[in-house]
PDB file of C-alpha atoms in Angstrom:
ATOM      1  CA  MET A 690    -135.817-119.458  35.512  1.00 32.00           C
ATOM      2  CA  GLN A 691    -133.373-118.471  32.788  1.00 34.00           C
ATOM      3  CA  THR A 692    -131.735-115.163  32.023  1.00 31.00           C
ATOM      4  CA  VAL A 693    -131.074-114.131  28.433  1.00 33.00           C
ATOM      5  CA  GLY A 694    -129.896-111.169  26.426  1.00 33.00           C
ATOM      6  CA  ILE A 695    -132.458-110.040  23.891  1.00 35.00           C
ATOM      7  CA  GLY A 696    -129.976-110.404  21.060  1.00 34.00           C
ATOM      8  CA  ARG A 697    -129.796-114.136  21.708  1.00 33.00           C
ATOM      9  CA  ALA A 698    -133.526-114.697  21.285  1.00 34.00           C
ATOM     10  CA  ARG A 699    -134.357-117.094  18.451  1.00 35.00           C
ATOM     11  CA  ILE A 700    -135.592-115.736  15.141  1.00 35.00           C
ATOM     12  CA  VAL A 701    -139.340-115.319  15.351  1.00 40.00           C
ATOM     13  CA  HIS A 702    -142.244-114.691  13.043  1.00 53.00           C
ATOM     14  CA  VAL A 703    -144.713-112.688  15.117  1.00 70.00           C
ATOM     15  CA  ASN A 704    -144.012-110.901  18.377  1.00 74.00           C
ATOM     16  CA  SER A 705    -146.278-108.852  20.650  1.00 75.00           C
ATOM     17  CA  LEU A 706    -144.285-106.362  22.748  1.00 71.00           C
ATOM     18  CA  THR A 707    -145.940-104.338  25.498  1.00 73.00           C
ATOM     19  CA  GLY A 708    -144.409-101.013  26.504  1.00 68.00           C
ATOM     20  CA  GLY A 709    -142.731-100.709  23.110  1.00 71.00           C
ATOM     21  CA  SER A 710    -143.091 -96.997  22.417  1.00 77.00           C
ATOM     22  CA  ASN A 711    -139.862 -95.835  24.044  1.00 80.00           C
ATOM     23  CA  GLY A 712    -136.800 -96.793  26.069  1.00 82.00           C
ATOM     24  CA  ILE A 713    -136.012-100.482  26.486  1.00 82.00           C
ATOM     25  CA  GLY A 714    -139.242-101.481  24.738  1.00 85.00           C
ATOM     26  CA  ALA A 715    -138.407 -99.535  21.579  1.00 89.00           C
ATOM     27  CA  THR A 716    -134.902-101.010  21.593  1.00 88.00           C
ATOM     28  CA  MET A 717    -136.382-104.501  21.915  1.00 87.00           C
ATOM     29  CA  ALA A 718    -138.685-103.832  18.964  1.00 90.00           C
ATOM     30  CA  ARG A 719    -135.725-102.847  16.804  1.00 91.00           C
ATOM     31  CA  LYS A 720    -133.743-105.899  17.857  1.00 89.00           C
ATOM     32  CA  PHE A 721    -136.630-108.297  17.280  1.00 89.00           C
ATOM     33  CA  VAL A 722    -137.153-106.905  13.781  1.00 91.00           C
ATOM     34  CA  ALA A 723    -133.427-107.182  13.105  1.00 90.00           C
ATOM     35  CA  LYS A 724    -133.737-110.884  14.004  1.00 87.00           C
ATOM     36  CA  GLY A 725    -136.518-111.382  11.476  1.00 87.00           C
ATOM     37  CA  ALA A 726    -139.665-110.750  13.514  1.00 88.00           C
ATOM     38  CA  TYR A 727    -142.859-108.903  12.742  1.00 91.00           C
ATOM     39  CA  VAL A 728    -143.631-106.903  15.889  1.00 92.00           C
ATOM     40  CA  TYR A 729    -146.859-105.574  17.348  1.00 92.00           C
ATOM     41  CA  VAL A 730    -145.749-102.564  19.380  1.00 92.00           C
ATOM     42  CA  VAL A 731    -148.255-102.301  22.226  1.00 91.00           C
ATOM     43  CA  ASP A 732    -148.407 -99.177  24.386  1.00 90.00           C
ATOM     44  CA  ILE A 733    -150.633 -96.412  25.713  1.00 89.00           C
ATOM     45  CA  ASP A 734    -148.301 -93.857  24.090  1.00 90.00           C
ATOM     46  CA  GLU A 735    -149.665 -93.695  20.553  1.00 91.00           C
ATOM     47  CA  GLU A 736    -147.342 -90.987  19.288  1.00 91.00           C
ATOM     48  CA  GLY A 737    -144.212 -92.810  20.426  1.00 91.00           C
ATOM     49  CA  GLY A 738    -145.452 -96.200  19.246  1.00 90.00           C
ATOM     50  CA  VAL A 739    -146.353 -94.996  15.771  1.00 93.00           C
ATOM     51  CA  LYS A 740    -142.941 -93.351  15.481  1.00 92.00           C
ATOM     52  CA  VAL A 741    -141.174 -96.629  16.367  1.00 92.00           C
ATOM     53  CA  CYS A 742    -143.263 -98.550  13.836  1.00 92.00           C
ATOM     54  CA  GLN A 743    -142.500 -96.033  11.084  1.00 93.00           C
ATOM     55  CA  GLU A 744    -138.820 -96.481  11.812  1.00 92.00           C
ATOM     56  CA  LEU A 745    -139.213-100.251  11.382  1.00 91.00           C
ATOM     57  CA  ASP A 746    -140.369 -99.835   7.790  1.00 89.00           C
ATOM     58  CA  GLY A 747    -143.397-102.106   7.531  1.00 88.00           C
ATOM     59  CA  ASN A 748    -142.182-104.761   9.965  1.00 91.00           C
ATOM     60  CA  ALA A 749    -144.258-103.525  12.904  1.00 92.00           C
ATOM     61  CA  SER A 750    -147.750-102.309  13.766  1.00 92.00           C
ATOM     62  CA  PHE A 751    -148.803-100.147  16.685  1.00 92.00           C
ATOM     63  CA  VAL A 752    -151.705-101.178  18.919  1.00 92.00           C
ATOM     64  CA  LYS A 753    -152.888 -98.760  21.600  1.00 92.00           C
ATOM     65  CA  CYS A 754    -153.482-100.702  24.791  1.00 92.00           C
ATOM     66  CA  GLU A 755    -153.739-100.285  28.560  1.00 91.00           C
ATOM     67  CA  VAL A 756    -152.172-103.556  29.688  1.00 92.00           C
ATOM     68  CA  ALA A 757    -154.079-103.635  32.982  1.00 92.00           C
ATOM     69  CA  ILE A 758    -157.406-103.803  31.097  1.00 94.00           C
ATOM     70  CA  GLU A 759    -158.193-107.338  29.968  1.00 96.00           C
ATOM     71  CA  THR A 760    -160.325-106.423  26.974  1.00 96.00           C
ATOM     72  CA  HIS A 761    -157.433-104.349  25.610  1.00 94.00           C
ATOM     73  CA  VAL A 762    -154.915-107.177  25.961  1.00 94.00           C
ATOM     74  CA  LYS A 763    -157.312-109.724  24.490  1.00 95.00           C
ATOM     75  CA  GLY A 764    -157.853-107.401  21.546  1.00 94.00           C
ATOM     76  CA  VAL A 765    -154.119-107.227  20.836  1.00 93.00           C
ATOM     77  CA  LEU A 766    -153.772-111.003  20.677  1.00 92.00           C
ATOM     78  CA  ASP A 767    -156.970-111.383  18.677  1.00 94.00           C
ATOM     79  CA  ARG A 768    -155.633-108.894  16.135  1.00 93.00           C
ATOM     80  CA  ALA A 769    -152.307-110.715  15.843  1.00 92.00           C
ATOM     81  CA  MET A 770    -154.104-114.001  15.257  1.00 92.00           C
ATOM     82  CA  GLU A 771    -156.494-112.478  12.714  1.00 92.00           C
ATOM     83  CA  GLU A 772    -153.732-110.784  10.742  1.00 92.00           C
ATOM     84  CA  LYS A 773    -150.857-113.267  11.087  1.00 90.00           C
ATOM     85  CA  GLY A 774    -152.476-116.527  12.195  1.00 89.00           C
ATOM     86  CA  HIS A 775    -150.069-117.214  15.049  1.00 88.00           C
ATOM     87  CA  LEU A 776    -147.951-115.681  17.807  1.00 90.00           C
ATOM     88  CA  ASP A 777    -144.377-116.800  18.495  1.00 88.00           C
ATOM     89  CA  ILE A 778    -143.312-114.489  21.317  1.00 88.00           C
ATOM     90  CA  MET A 779    -145.182-112.481  23.936  1.00 89.00           C
ATOM     91  CA  MET A 780    -142.823-109.928  25.496  1.00 88.00           C
ATOM     92  CA  ASN A 781    -144.284-108.479  28.701  1.00 88.00           C
ATOM     93  CA  ASN A 782    -142.236-105.314  29.023  1.00 86.00           C
ATOM     94  CA  ALA A 783    -144.717-102.598  30.060  1.00 84.00           C
ATOM     95  CA  GLY A 784    -144.154-101.190  33.518  1.00 82.00           C
ATOM     96  CA  ILE A 785    -144.187 -98.011  35.570  1.00 80.00           C
ATOM     97  CA  LEU A 786    -142.246 -96.608  38.489  1.00 76.00           C
ATOM     98  CA  HIS A 787    -143.487 -94.385  41.279  1.00 69.00           C
ATOM     99  CA  ALA A 788    -141.535 -91.713  43.094  1.00 62.00           C
ATOM    100  CA  HIS A 789    -138.973 -92.915  45.614  1.00 62.00           C
ATOM    101  CA  CYS A 790    -139.945 -92.536  49.245  1.00 63.00           C
ATOM    102  CA  ASN A 791    -138.054 -93.515  52.360  1.00 63.00           C
ATOM    103  CA  SER A 792    -140.910 -95.230  54.162  1.00 71.00           C
ATOM    104  CA  ILE A 793    -143.790 -97.504  53.234  1.00 74.00           C
ATOM    105  CA  THR A 794    -145.914 -95.247  55.452  1.00 78.00           C
ATOM    106  CA  GLN A 795    -145.628 -92.550  52.772  1.00 78.00           C
ATOM    107  CA  VAL A 796    -146.972 -94.665  49.898  1.00 78.00           C
ATOM    108  CA  SER A 797    -150.614 -94.125  48.962  1.00 83.00           C
ATOM    109  CA  VAL A 798    -152.863 -97.088  48.217  1.00 87.00           C
ATOM    110  CA  GLU A 799    -153.762 -95.511  44.867  1.00 88.00           C
ATOM    111  CA  THR A 800    -150.105 -95.327  43.826  1.00 85.00           C
ATOM    112  CA  TRP A 801    -149.416 -98.885  44.975  1.00 86.00           C
ATOM    113  CA  GLU A 802    -152.453-100.249  43.133  1.00 90.00           C
ATOM    114  CA  ARG A 803    -151.485 -98.457  39.915  1.00 90.00           C
ATOM    115  CA  VAL A 804    -147.957 -99.904  39.944  1.00 88.00           C
ATOM    116  CA  ILE A 805    -149.170-103.431  40.733  1.00 91.00           C
ATOM    117  CA  ALA A 806    -151.900-103.190  38.087  1.00 93.00           C
ATOM    118  CA  MET A 807    -149.486-102.172  35.346  1.00 90.00           C
ATOM    119  CA  ASN A 808    -146.452-104.255  36.319  1.00 90.00           C
ATOM    120  CA  VAL A 809    -148.059-107.451  37.633  1.00 91.00           C
ATOM    121  CA  ILE A 810    -151.654-107.698  36.444  1.00 93.00           C
ATOM    122  CA  GLY A 811    -150.569-106.467  33.014  1.00 92.00           C
ATOM    123  CA  ALA A 812    -148.022-109.282  32.808  1.00 89.00           C
ATOM    124  CA  MET A 813    -150.578-111.828  34.016  1.00 90.00           C
ATOM    125  CA  LEU A 814    -153.011-110.767  31.297  1.00 93.00           C
ATOM    126  CA  GLY A 815    -150.240-111.011  28.721  1.00 91.00           C
ATOM    127  CA  VAL A 816    -149.534-114.583  29.807  1.00 88.00           C
ATOM    128  CA  LYS A 817    -153.216-115.501  29.942  1.00 90.00           C
ATOM    129  CA  HIS A 818    -154.042-114.385  26.436  1.00 92.00           C
ATOM    130  CA  ALA A 819    -150.749-115.421  24.850  1.00 90.00           C
ATOM    131  CA  ALA A 820    -151.218-118.895  26.316  1.00 87.00           C
ATOM    132  CA  ARG A 821    -154.728-118.955  24.904  1.00 90.00           C
ATOM    133  CA  VAL A 822    -153.371-118.724  21.359  1.00 89.00           C
ATOM    134  CA  MET A 823    -150.087-120.607  21.886  1.00 86.00           C
ATOM    135  CA  ILE A 824    -151.358-123.735  23.645  1.00 84.00           C
ATOM    136  CA  PRO A 825    -153.297-125.044  20.611  1.00 87.00           C
ATOM    137  CA  ARG A 826    -150.031-124.879  18.600  1.00 84.00           C
ATOM    138  CA  ASN A 827    -147.957-126.266  21.492  1.00 83.00           C
ATOM    139  CA  SER A 828    -145.396-123.632  20.624  1.00 80.00           C
ATOM    140  CA  GLY A 829    -144.321-120.133  21.612  1.00 83.00           C
ATOM    141  CA  SER A 830    -142.319-118.168  24.140  1.00 83.00           C
ATOM    142  CA  ILE A 831    -143.567-115.857  26.875  1.00 84.00           C
ATOM    143  CA  LEU A 832    -141.051-113.369  28.246  1.00 83.00           C
ATOM    144  CA  PHE A 833    -140.989-110.941  31.170  1.00 80.00           C
ATOM    145  CA  ASN A 834    -138.760-107.915  31.491  1.00 80.00           C
ATOM    146  CA  CYS A 835    -137.783-107.964  35.154  1.00 76.00           C
ATOM    147  CA  SER A 836    -135.466-105.404  36.676  1.00 69.00           C
ATOM    148  CA  VAL A 837    -132.515-106.551  38.746  1.00 65.00           C
ATOM    149  CA  LEU A 838    -134.271-104.653  41.527  1.00 62.00           C
ATOM    150  CA  GLY A 839    -136.566-107.649  41.797  1.00 59.00           C
ATOM    151  CA  LEU A 840    -133.574-109.642  42.998  1.00 62.00           C
ATOM    152  CA  MET A 841    -132.030-107.247  45.486  1.00 63.00           C
ATOM    153  CA  LYS A 842    -132.696-104.928  48.394  1.00 65.00           C
ATOM    154  CA  THR A 843    -131.914-101.248  48.020  1.00 62.00           C
ATOM    155  CA  ASP A 844    -132.959 -97.895  49.442  1.00 62.00           C
ATOM    156  CA  ASN A 845    -132.735 -96.275  46.012  1.00 58.00           C
ATOM    157  CA  ALA A 846    -135.974 -97.460  44.396  1.00 60.00           C
ATOM    158  CA  SER A 847    -139.687 -97.341  45.009  1.00 73.00           C
ATOM    159  CA  HIS A 848    -141.267 -99.970  47.256  1.00 75.00           C
ATOM    160  CA  GLY A 849    -144.072-100.697  44.814  1.00 79.00           C
ATOM    161  CA  TYR A 850    -141.776-101.096  41.820  1.00 81.00           C
ATOM    162  CA  MET A 851    -139.395-103.447  43.604  1.00 80.00           C
ATOM    163  CA  SER A 852    -142.287-105.487  44.990  1.00 83.00           C
ATOM    164  CA  SER A 853    -143.892-105.753  41.552  1.00 86.00           C
ATOM    165  CA  LYS A 854    -140.686-106.972  39.927  1.00 82.00           C
ATOM    166  CA  ASN A 855    -140.159-109.501  42.709  1.00 82.00           C
ATOM    167  CA  ALA A 856    -143.726-110.703  42.120  1.00 85.00           C
ATOM    168  CA  LEU A 857    -142.874-111.348  38.464  1.00 82.00           C
ATOM    169  CA  LEU A 858    -140.087-113.696  39.542  1.00 79.00           C
ATOM    170  CA  GLY A 859    -142.560-115.756  41.533  1.00 80.00           C
ATOM    171  CA  PHE A 860    -145.113-115.639  38.745  1.00 80.00           C
ATOM    172  CA  ASP A 861    -142.514-116.846  36.265  1.00 74.00           C
ATOM    173  CA  GLU A 862    -141.618-119.804  38.481  1.00 73.00           C
ATOM    174  CA  GLU A 863    -145.281-120.742  38.881  1.00 73.00           C
ATOM    175  CA  TRP A 864    -145.921-120.386  35.167  1.00 70.00           C
ATOM    176  CA  CYS A 865    -142.975-122.595  34.189  1.00 62.00           C
ATOM    177  CA  SER A 866    -143.891-125.300  36.691  1.00 61.00           C
ATOM    178  CA  GLY A 867    -147.642-125.033  36.137  1.00 59.00           C
ATOM    179  CA  VAL A 868    -149.444-124.135  32.931  1.00 58.00           C
ATOM    180  CA  GLY A 869    -146.364-124.242  30.746  1.00 57.00           C
ATOM    181  CA  LYS A 870    -145.054-127.575  32.033  1.00 56.00           C
ATOM    182  CA  GLY A 871    -144.317-130.092  29.320  1.00 52.00           C
ATOM    183  CA  ARG A 872    -144.901-127.628  26.495  1.00 54.00           C
ATOM    184  CA  ASN A 873    -142.455-125.982  24.135  1.00 49.00           C
ATOM    185  CA  MET A 874    -143.981-122.680  25.145  1.00 53.00           C
ATOM    186  CA  CYS A 875    -142.624-122.735  28.686  1.00 47.00           C
ATOM    187  CA  GLU A 876    -139.557-120.799  27.588  1.00 49.00           C
ATOM    188  CA  CYS A 877    -140.337-118.099  30.125  1.00 48.00           C
ATOM    189  CA  TYR A 878    -137.395-115.840  30.750  1.00 54.00           C
ATOM    190  CA  VAL A 879    -136.843-113.047  33.198  1.00 53.00           C
ATOM    191  CA  ILE A 880    -134.730-110.621  31.207  1.00 54.00           C
ATOM    192  CA  LEU A 881    -132.070-108.690  33.066  1.00 51.00           C
ATOM    193  CA  TRP A 882    -131.342-106.061  30.465  1.00 49.00           C
ATOM    194  CA  ASP A 883    -127.818-104.956  29.586  1.00 46.00           C
ATOM    195  CA  CYS A 884    -128.095-102.057  27.162  1.00 43.00           C
ATOM    196  CA  ASP A 885    -124.350-102.143  26.427  1.00 44.00           C
ATOM    197  CA  LYS A 886    -124.462-105.576  24.782  1.00 47.00           C
ATOM    198  CA  ASP A 887    -125.470-106.067  21.149  1.00 46.00           C
ATOM    199  CA  ASP A 888    -125.381-109.893  21.097  1.00 45.00           C
TER     200      ASP A 888
END
């Protein structure tokens, strides 16, 4: 596992970025474009995503997508391949938080399943379909945005969120040692974001 700052990512041609309509995702989109990328901003928030793409002046397209639904994710990658012919980076950034609670006994199954679906299954589907188009080229990078909360214990965050981010660490290790082994595309990073750094 490697940790990188987004500003140190290599210059890319085509990038698919989930959760790109606001916050860290929107900042990533701007930075990727500044590094020379064409970005597909992927999110359920159409209004925010379109606004980000307009700001990027023709270097980005918005694709509405629920990352926990496989047909949606497949459609994003199919569109990128149809329009651009290749994919260089898949940035799995989409994620949700649920309200903090002091005890696991207070967490509903529905809430837990929603967080795991978005944060873990969404990332898995991103890997699955990015790998599908990257493996034939033996090239590409698949990234995960993983909170530092996946590496630590704290009473100040939701159980589901922390568990989901910890799961991404394990998934990343399995991916790098499994499917991605021996390929250029196994540049799988867990990004610990520092919004104060521009490099």
